[in-house]
Amino acid sequence: MVRRIVTAVLVFVLCLLSLHGAAQEAPADEMQNQIRFVTAEWAHEVRGERDYDPNPTGVFSRNSRAYAYLEVEGFSVGKSGVGPIVDLRVDVVLRSNNGLKLYSQENLVEYTLHSPAEPPDRVWFYIWVDVPWWAPRTSYQAEVIVRDLVGETKVIESSPIVIE
């Protein structure tokens, strides 16, 4: 009787340990297949891939151009010859501090890649807005949404932007 109880307890503990190990491995697998931002920064100017002047404060003056430099990875890669192998769309939203949507635009950037020799691991892009001279001096919340049409997932980066 005691032997059966000890065996049952050992089997139960082994099951718990294997479930715990599987639970720890799952997020790593999911991270490999989930689109994510590697870089998302405000910039004073963007010249090319990884060639930009960061603006870590996100403060821009009226009547200037505000840039954002972004890189994503972890997007899905489709099968060659069955349509696009990489298909990303970038949307933007500008909200007031109270969450009121002031501006939005879908498909601001469209990145579609058909059957290259080797798909990229990372895609970079930048967006900008010309801040009008009459823009109210305040802080806003900017959202950049990257939609992975192949993997049917999306990632959202939200960051404050200040107009002085």
Short mmCIF file of N, CA and C in Angstrom, two decimals, residues 5-119:
data_model
loop_
_atom_site.label_atom_id
_atom_site.label_comp_id
_atom_site.label_asym_id
_atom_site.label_seq_id
_atom_site.Cartn_x
_atom_site.Cartn_y
_atom_site.Cartn_z
N ILE A 5 1.43 4.33 -2.94
CA ILE A 5 1.30 5.76 -2.65
C ILE A 5 2.57 6.49 -3.06
N VAL A 6 3.73 5.92 -2.72
CA VAL A 6 5.00 6.54 -3.09
C VAL A 6 5.13 6.60 -4.61
N THR A 7 4.76 5.52 -5.29
CA THR A 7 4.82 5.49 -6.76
C THR A 7 3.89 6.54 -7.34
N ALA A 8 2.70 6.65 -6.81
CA ALA A 8 1.73 7.63 -7.32
C ALA A 8 2.25 9.05 -7.11
N VAL A 9 2.86 9.31 -5.95
CA VAL A 9 3.41 10.64 -5.67
C VAL A 9 4.56 10.95 -6.62
N LEU A 10 5.44 9.98 -6.85
CA LEU A 10 6.56 10.18 -7.78
C LEU A 10 6.06 10.45 -9.20
N VAL A 11 5.07 9.70 -9.65
CA VAL A 11 4.51 9.93 -10.99
C VAL A 11 3.89 11.32 -11.06
N PHE A 12 3.19 11.72 -10.01
CA PHE A 12 2.58 13.04 -9.98
C PHE A 12 3.64 14.14 -10.05
N VAL A 13 4.73 13.99 -9.27
CA VAL A 13 5.81 14.98 -9.28
C VAL A 13 6.48 15.03 -10.64
N LEU A 14 6.73 13.88 -11.25
CA LEU A 14 7.33 13.86 -12.59
C LEU A 14 6.43 14.54 -13.62
N CYS A 15 5.14 14.31 -13.52
CA CYS A 15 4.19 14.99 -14.43
C CYS A 15 4.24 16.50 -14.23
N LEU A 16 4.28 16.94 -12.99
CA LEU A 16 4.36 18.38 -12.72
C LEU A 16 5.64 18.97 -13.28
N LEU A 17 6.76 18.27 -13.07
CA LEU A 17 8.04 18.77 -13.59
C LEU A 17 8.05 18.84 -15.11
N SER A 18 7.48 17.84 -15.77
CA SER A 18 7.46 17.87 -17.24
C SER A 18 6.53 18.97 -17.74
N LEU A 19 5.41 19.18 -17.07
CA LEU A 19 4.53 20.28 -17.47
C LEU A 19 5.19 21.62 -17.24
N HIS A 20 5.92 21.77 -16.14
CA HIS A 20 6.62 23.02 -15.85
C HIS A 20 7.68 23.29 -16.91
N GLY A 21 8.43 22.26 -17.30
CA GLY A 21 9.45 22.42 -18.35
C GLY A 21 8.83 22.79 -19.68
N ALA A 22 7.71 22.17 -20.04
CA ALA A 22 7.04 22.50 -21.31
C ALA A 22 6.50 23.92 -21.28
N ALA A 23 6.00 24.35 -20.12
CA ALA A 23 5.48 25.71 -20.02
C ALA A 23 6.59 26.73 -20.17
N GLN A 24 7.79 26.41 -19.68
CA GLN A 24 8.90 27.34 -19.82
C GLN A 24 9.40 27.40 -21.25
N GLU A 25 9.31 26.30 -22.00
CA GLU A 25 9.80 26.27 -23.37
C GLU A 25 8.83 26.96 -24.33
N ALA A 26 7.55 26.94 -24.05
CA ALA A 26 6.56 27.48 -24.97
C ALA A 26 6.78 28.95 -25.31
N PRO A 27 7.03 29.83 -24.35
CA PRO A 27 7.23 31.23 -24.71
C PRO A 27 8.40 31.45 -25.66
N ALA A 28 9.48 30.70 -25.52
CA ALA A 28 10.62 30.87 -26.43
C ALA A 28 10.21 30.52 -27.85
N ASP A 29 9.45 29.43 -28.01
CA ASP A 29 8.98 29.06 -29.34
C ASP A 29 8.05 30.12 -29.90
N GLU A 30 7.16 30.62 -29.05
CA GLU A 30 6.23 31.65 -29.50
C GLU A 30 6.97 32.92 -29.88
N MET A 31 8.02 33.28 -29.13
CA MET A 31 8.78 34.50 -29.43
C MET A 31 9.44 34.42 -30.80
N GLN A 32 9.87 33.21 -31.22
CA GLN A 32 10.51 33.08 -32.51
C GLN A 32 9.52 33.32 -33.64
N ASN A 33 8.25 33.03 -33.41
CA ASN A 33 7.25 33.14 -34.46
C ASN A 33 6.32 34.32 -34.26
N GLN A 34 6.70 35.28 -33.45
CA GLN A 34 5.83 36.42 -33.19
C GLN A 34 6.54 37.71 -33.58
N ILE A 35 5.86 38.51 -34.37
CA ILE A 35 6.44 39.77 -34.83
C ILE A 35 6.66 40.69 -33.63
N ARG A 36 7.78 41.40 -33.64
CA ARG A 36 8.09 42.31 -32.54
C ARG A 36 8.98 43.43 -33.04
N PHE A 37 8.93 44.56 -32.33
CA PHE A 37 9.81 45.68 -32.63
C PHE A 37 11.18 45.40 -32.03
N VAL A 38 12.21 45.60 -32.82
CA VAL A 38 13.58 45.53 -32.33
C VAL A 38 14.02 46.95 -31.98
N THR A 39 13.65 47.90 -32.83
CA THR A 39 13.96 49.31 -32.62
C THR A 39 12.71 50.12 -32.92
N ALA A 40 12.39 51.05 -32.07
CA ALA A 40 11.29 51.99 -32.30
C ALA A 40 11.66 53.28 -31.59
N GLU A 41 12.21 54.23 -32.35
CA GLU A 41 12.72 55.46 -31.76
C GLU A 41 12.29 56.68 -32.56
N TRP A 42 12.05 57.77 -31.83
CA TRP A 42 11.89 59.06 -32.50
C TRP A 42 13.25 59.48 -33.03
N ALA A 43 13.25 60.24 -34.12
CA ALA A 43 14.52 60.68 -34.70
C ALA A 43 14.39 62.09 -35.25
N HIS A 44 15.52 62.80 -35.25
CA HIS A 44 15.57 64.13 -35.87
C HIS A 44 15.70 64.00 -37.38
N GLU A 45 16.41 62.95 -37.82
CA GLU A 45 16.61 62.72 -39.25
C GLU A 45 16.92 61.24 -39.47
N VAL A 46 16.47 60.70 -40.62
CA VAL A 46 16.77 59.33 -41.00
C VAL A 46 17.41 59.36 -42.37
N ARG A 47 18.59 58.73 -42.47
CA ARG A 47 19.31 58.68 -43.75
C ARG A 47 19.26 57.30 -44.39
N GLY A 48 19.12 56.27 -43.59
CA GLY A 48 19.11 54.91 -44.11
C GLY A 48 19.02 53.90 -42.99
N GLU A 49 19.23 52.64 -43.33
CA GLU A 49 19.15 51.57 -42.35
C GLU A 49 20.18 51.78 -41.24
N ARG A 50 19.69 51.86 -40.01
CA ARG A 50 20.50 52.10 -38.81
C ARG A 50 21.35 53.36 -38.89
N ASP A 51 20.95 54.28 -39.75
CA ASP A 51 21.67 55.55 -39.93
C ASP A 51 20.68 56.68 -39.70
N TYR A 52 20.55 57.07 -38.45
CA TYR A 52 19.58 58.12 -38.08
C TYR A 52 20.08 58.83 -36.83
N ASP A 53 19.53 60.03 -36.61
CA ASP A 53 19.86 60.83 -35.43
C ASP A 53 18.73 60.68 -34.42
N PRO A 54 18.94 59.89 -33.36
CA PRO A 54 17.87 59.64 -32.39
C PRO A 54 17.41 60.92 -31.68
N ASN A 55 16.15 60.93 -31.34
CA ASN A 55 15.56 61.98 -30.52
C ASN A 55 14.91 61.28 -29.33
N PRO A 56 15.69 60.93 -28.32
CA PRO A 56 15.17 60.12 -27.22
C PRO A 56 14.05 60.78 -26.42
N THR A 57 13.97 62.10 -26.45
CA THR A 57 12.92 62.78 -25.69
C THR A 57 11.59 62.79 -26.42
N GLY A 58 11.60 62.63 -27.74
CA GLY A 58 10.36 62.69 -28.51
C GLY A 58 9.75 64.08 -28.53
N VAL A 59 10.57 65.10 -28.35
CA VAL A 59 10.10 66.49 -28.35
C VAL A 59 10.43 67.10 -29.71
N PHE A 60 9.41 67.67 -30.35
CA PHE A 60 9.58 68.31 -31.66
C PHE A 60 8.94 69.69 -31.63
N SER A 61 9.50 70.60 -32.39
CA SER A 61 8.94 71.95 -32.44
C SER A 61 7.89 72.02 -33.54
N ARG A 62 7.04 73.03 -33.41
CA ARG A 62 6.05 73.26 -34.46
C ARG A 62 6.78 73.65 -35.73
N ASN A 63 6.16 73.37 -36.86
CA ASN A 63 6.71 73.70 -38.17
C ASN A 63 8.03 72.93 -38.43
N SER A 64 8.11 71.69 -37.93
CA SER A 64 9.28 70.85 -38.17
C SER A 64 8.79 69.47 -38.64
N ARG A 65 9.72 68.60 -38.95
CA ARG A 65 9.38 67.24 -39.37
C ARG A 65 9.79 66.28 -38.25
N ALA A 66 8.85 65.45 -37.84
CA ALA A 66 9.09 64.46 -36.79
C ALA A 66 9.21 63.08 -37.43
N TYR A 67 10.35 62.43 -37.20
CA TYR A 67 10.60 61.10 -37.76
C TYR A 67 10.49 60.03 -36.68
N ALA A 68 10.16 58.82 -37.11
CA ALA A 68 10.26 57.63 -36.27
C ALA A 68 10.99 56.57 -37.07
N TYR A 69 12.01 55.98 -36.47
CA TYR A 69 12.79 54.91 -37.11
C TYR A 69 12.39 53.60 -36.44
N LEU A 70 12.06 52.59 -37.26
CA LEU A 70 11.55 51.34 -36.71
C LEU A 70 12.15 50.13 -37.41
N GLU A 71 12.36 49.07 -36.65
CA GLU A 71 12.79 47.78 -37.18
C GLU A 71 11.93 46.70 -36.53
N VAL A 72 11.50 45.73 -37.35
CA VAL A 72 10.73 44.60 -36.83
C VAL A 72 11.39 43.29 -37.25
N GLU A 73 11.16 42.28 -36.43
CA GLU A 73 11.61 40.93 -36.76
C GLU A 73 10.58 39.95 -36.20
N GLY A 74 10.76 38.68 -36.52
CA GLY A 74 9.83 37.66 -36.03
C GLY A 74 8.57 37.56 -36.86
N PHE A 75 8.53 38.21 -38.01
CA PHE A 75 7.36 38.12 -38.88
C PHE A 75 7.36 36.77 -39.59
N SER A 76 6.19 36.38 -40.07
CA SER A 76 6.04 35.09 -40.74
C SER A 76 6.60 35.15 -42.15
N VAL A 77 7.15 34.03 -42.58
CA VAL A 77 7.64 33.89 -43.94
C VAL A 77 6.82 32.79 -44.60
N GLY A 78 6.10 33.15 -45.67
CA GLY A 78 5.26 32.19 -46.37
C GLY A 78 6.07 31.28 -47.28
N LYS A 79 5.37 30.36 -47.92
CA LYS A 79 6.01 29.43 -48.83
C LYS A 79 6.24 30.09 -50.18
N SER A 80 7.36 29.82 -50.76
CA SER A 80 7.73 30.39 -52.06
C SER A 80 6.76 29.90 -53.14
N GLY A 81 6.34 30.82 -54.01
CA GLY A 81 5.46 30.48 -55.12
C GLY A 81 3.98 30.43 -54.80
N VAL A 82 3.60 30.70 -53.56
CA VAL A 82 2.19 30.64 -53.17
C VAL A 82 1.68 32.03 -52.81
N GLY A 83 2.27 33.07 -53.34
CA GLY A 83 1.91 34.43 -52.98
C GLY A 83 3.09 35.08 -52.28
N PRO A 84 2.85 36.21 -51.64
CA PRO A 84 3.96 36.90 -50.98
C PRO A 84 4.54 36.04 -49.86
N ILE A 85 5.86 36.07 -49.72
CA ILE A 85 6.45 35.33 -48.61
C ILE A 85 6.59 36.22 -47.37
N VAL A 86 6.67 37.53 -47.57
CA VAL A 86 6.62 38.49 -46.47
C VAL A 86 5.65 39.58 -46.90
N ASP A 87 4.69 39.90 -46.03
CA ASP A 87 3.69 40.91 -46.37
C ASP A 87 3.32 41.68 -45.11
N LEU A 88 3.87 42.89 -44.99
CA LEU A 88 3.66 43.72 -43.81
C LEU A 88 2.95 45.01 -44.18
N ARG A 89 2.10 45.50 -43.28
CA ARG A 89 1.43 46.79 -43.43
C ARG A 89 1.65 47.59 -42.16
N VAL A 90 1.83 48.90 -42.33
CA VAL A 90 2.07 49.77 -41.18
C VAL A 90 0.96 50.81 -41.11
N ASP A 91 0.33 50.89 -39.96
CA ASP A 91 -0.72 51.87 -39.69
C ASP A 91 -0.23 52.80 -38.58
N VAL A 92 -0.74 54.02 -38.56
CA VAL A 92 -0.40 54.96 -37.49
C VAL A 92 -1.66 55.56 -36.90
N VAL A 93 -1.58 55.88 -35.62
CA VAL A 93 -2.69 56.52 -34.91
C VAL A 93 -2.08 57.58 -33.99
N LEU A 94 -2.68 58.75 -33.94
CA LEU A 94 -2.29 59.80 -33.01
C LEU A 94 -3.47 60.05 -32.08
N ARG A 95 -3.21 59.97 -30.79
CA ARG A 95 -4.27 60.15 -29.80
C ARG A 95 -3.92 61.30 -28.85
N SER A 96 -4.96 61.92 -28.32
CA SER A 96 -4.76 62.91 -27.26
C SER A 96 -4.38 62.17 -25.99
N ASN A 97 -3.98 62.91 -24.97
CA ASN A 97 -3.64 62.28 -23.69
C ASN A 97 -4.84 61.59 -23.05
N ASN A 98 -6.04 61.98 -23.47
CA ASN A 98 -7.25 61.36 -22.96
C ASN A 98 -7.65 60.13 -23.76
N GLY A 99 -6.86 59.78 -24.79
CA GLY A 99 -7.16 58.60 -25.60
C GLY A 99 -8.03 58.87 -26.81
N LEU A 100 -8.41 60.12 -27.04
CA LEU A 100 -9.24 60.47 -28.20
C LEU A 100 -8.41 60.36 -29.47
N LYS A 101 -8.91 59.62 -30.45
CA LYS A 101 -8.19 59.46 -31.71
C LYS A 101 -8.29 60.75 -32.52
N LEU A 102 -7.13 61.36 -32.79
CA LEU A 102 -7.07 62.62 -33.53
C LEU A 102 -6.77 62.39 -35.01
N TYR A 103 -6.02 61.33 -35.29
CA TYR A 103 -5.60 61.07 -36.66
C TYR A 103 -5.26 59.59 -36.78
N SER A 104 -5.56 59.02 -37.94
CA SER A 104 -5.11 57.65 -38.20
C SER A 104 -4.99 57.45 -39.70
N GLN A 105 -4.08 56.58 -40.07
CA GLN A 105 -3.92 56.22 -41.48
C GLN A 105 -3.48 54.77 -41.56
N GLU A 106 -4.23 54.00 -42.33
CA GLU A 106 -3.87 52.60 -42.56
C GLU A 106 -2.97 52.49 -43.78
N ASN A 107 -2.19 51.44 -43.81
CA ASN A 107 -1.32 51.13 -44.95
C ASN A 107 -0.39 52.29 -45.31
N LEU A 108 0.11 52.97 -44.30
CA LEU A 108 1.05 54.06 -44.53
C LEU A 108 2.32 53.52 -45.20
N VAL A 109 2.73 52.33 -44.78
CA VAL A 109 3.85 51.63 -45.41
C VAL A 109 3.34 50.24 -45.79
N GLU A 110 3.65 49.81 -47.01
CA GLU A 110 3.33 48.46 -47.47
C GLU A 110 4.62 47.79 -47.89
N TYR A 111 4.95 46.67 -47.26
CA TYR A 111 6.17 45.93 -47.57
C TYR A 111 5.75 44.54 -48.00
N THR A 112 5.87 44.25 -49.29
CA THR A 112 5.50 42.95 -49.84
C THR A 112 6.70 42.38 -50.57
N LEU A 113 7.04 41.15 -50.27
CA LEU A 113 8.21 40.51 -50.86
C LEU A 113 7.80 39.17 -51.45
N HIS A 114 8.10 38.99 -52.73
CA HIS A 114 7.79 37.73 -53.41
C HIS A 114 9.08 36.96 -53.68
N SER A 115 9.19 35.76 -53.21
CA SER A 115 10.23 34.78 -53.52
C SER A 115 11.63 35.32 -53.77
N PRO A 116 12.27 35.92 -52.78
CA PRO A 116 13.68 36.25 -52.98
C PRO A 116 14.54 35.01 -52.73
N ALA A 117 15.82 35.13 -52.97
CA ALA A 117 16.72 34.02 -52.69
C ALA A 117 16.67 33.66 -51.20
N GLU A 118 16.66 34.67 -50.36
CA GLU A 118 16.59 34.45 -48.92
C GLU A 118 15.81 35.59 -48.28
N PRO A 119 14.70 35.28 -47.58
CA PRO A 119 13.93 36.35 -46.95
C PRO A 119 14.72 37.00 -45.82
#
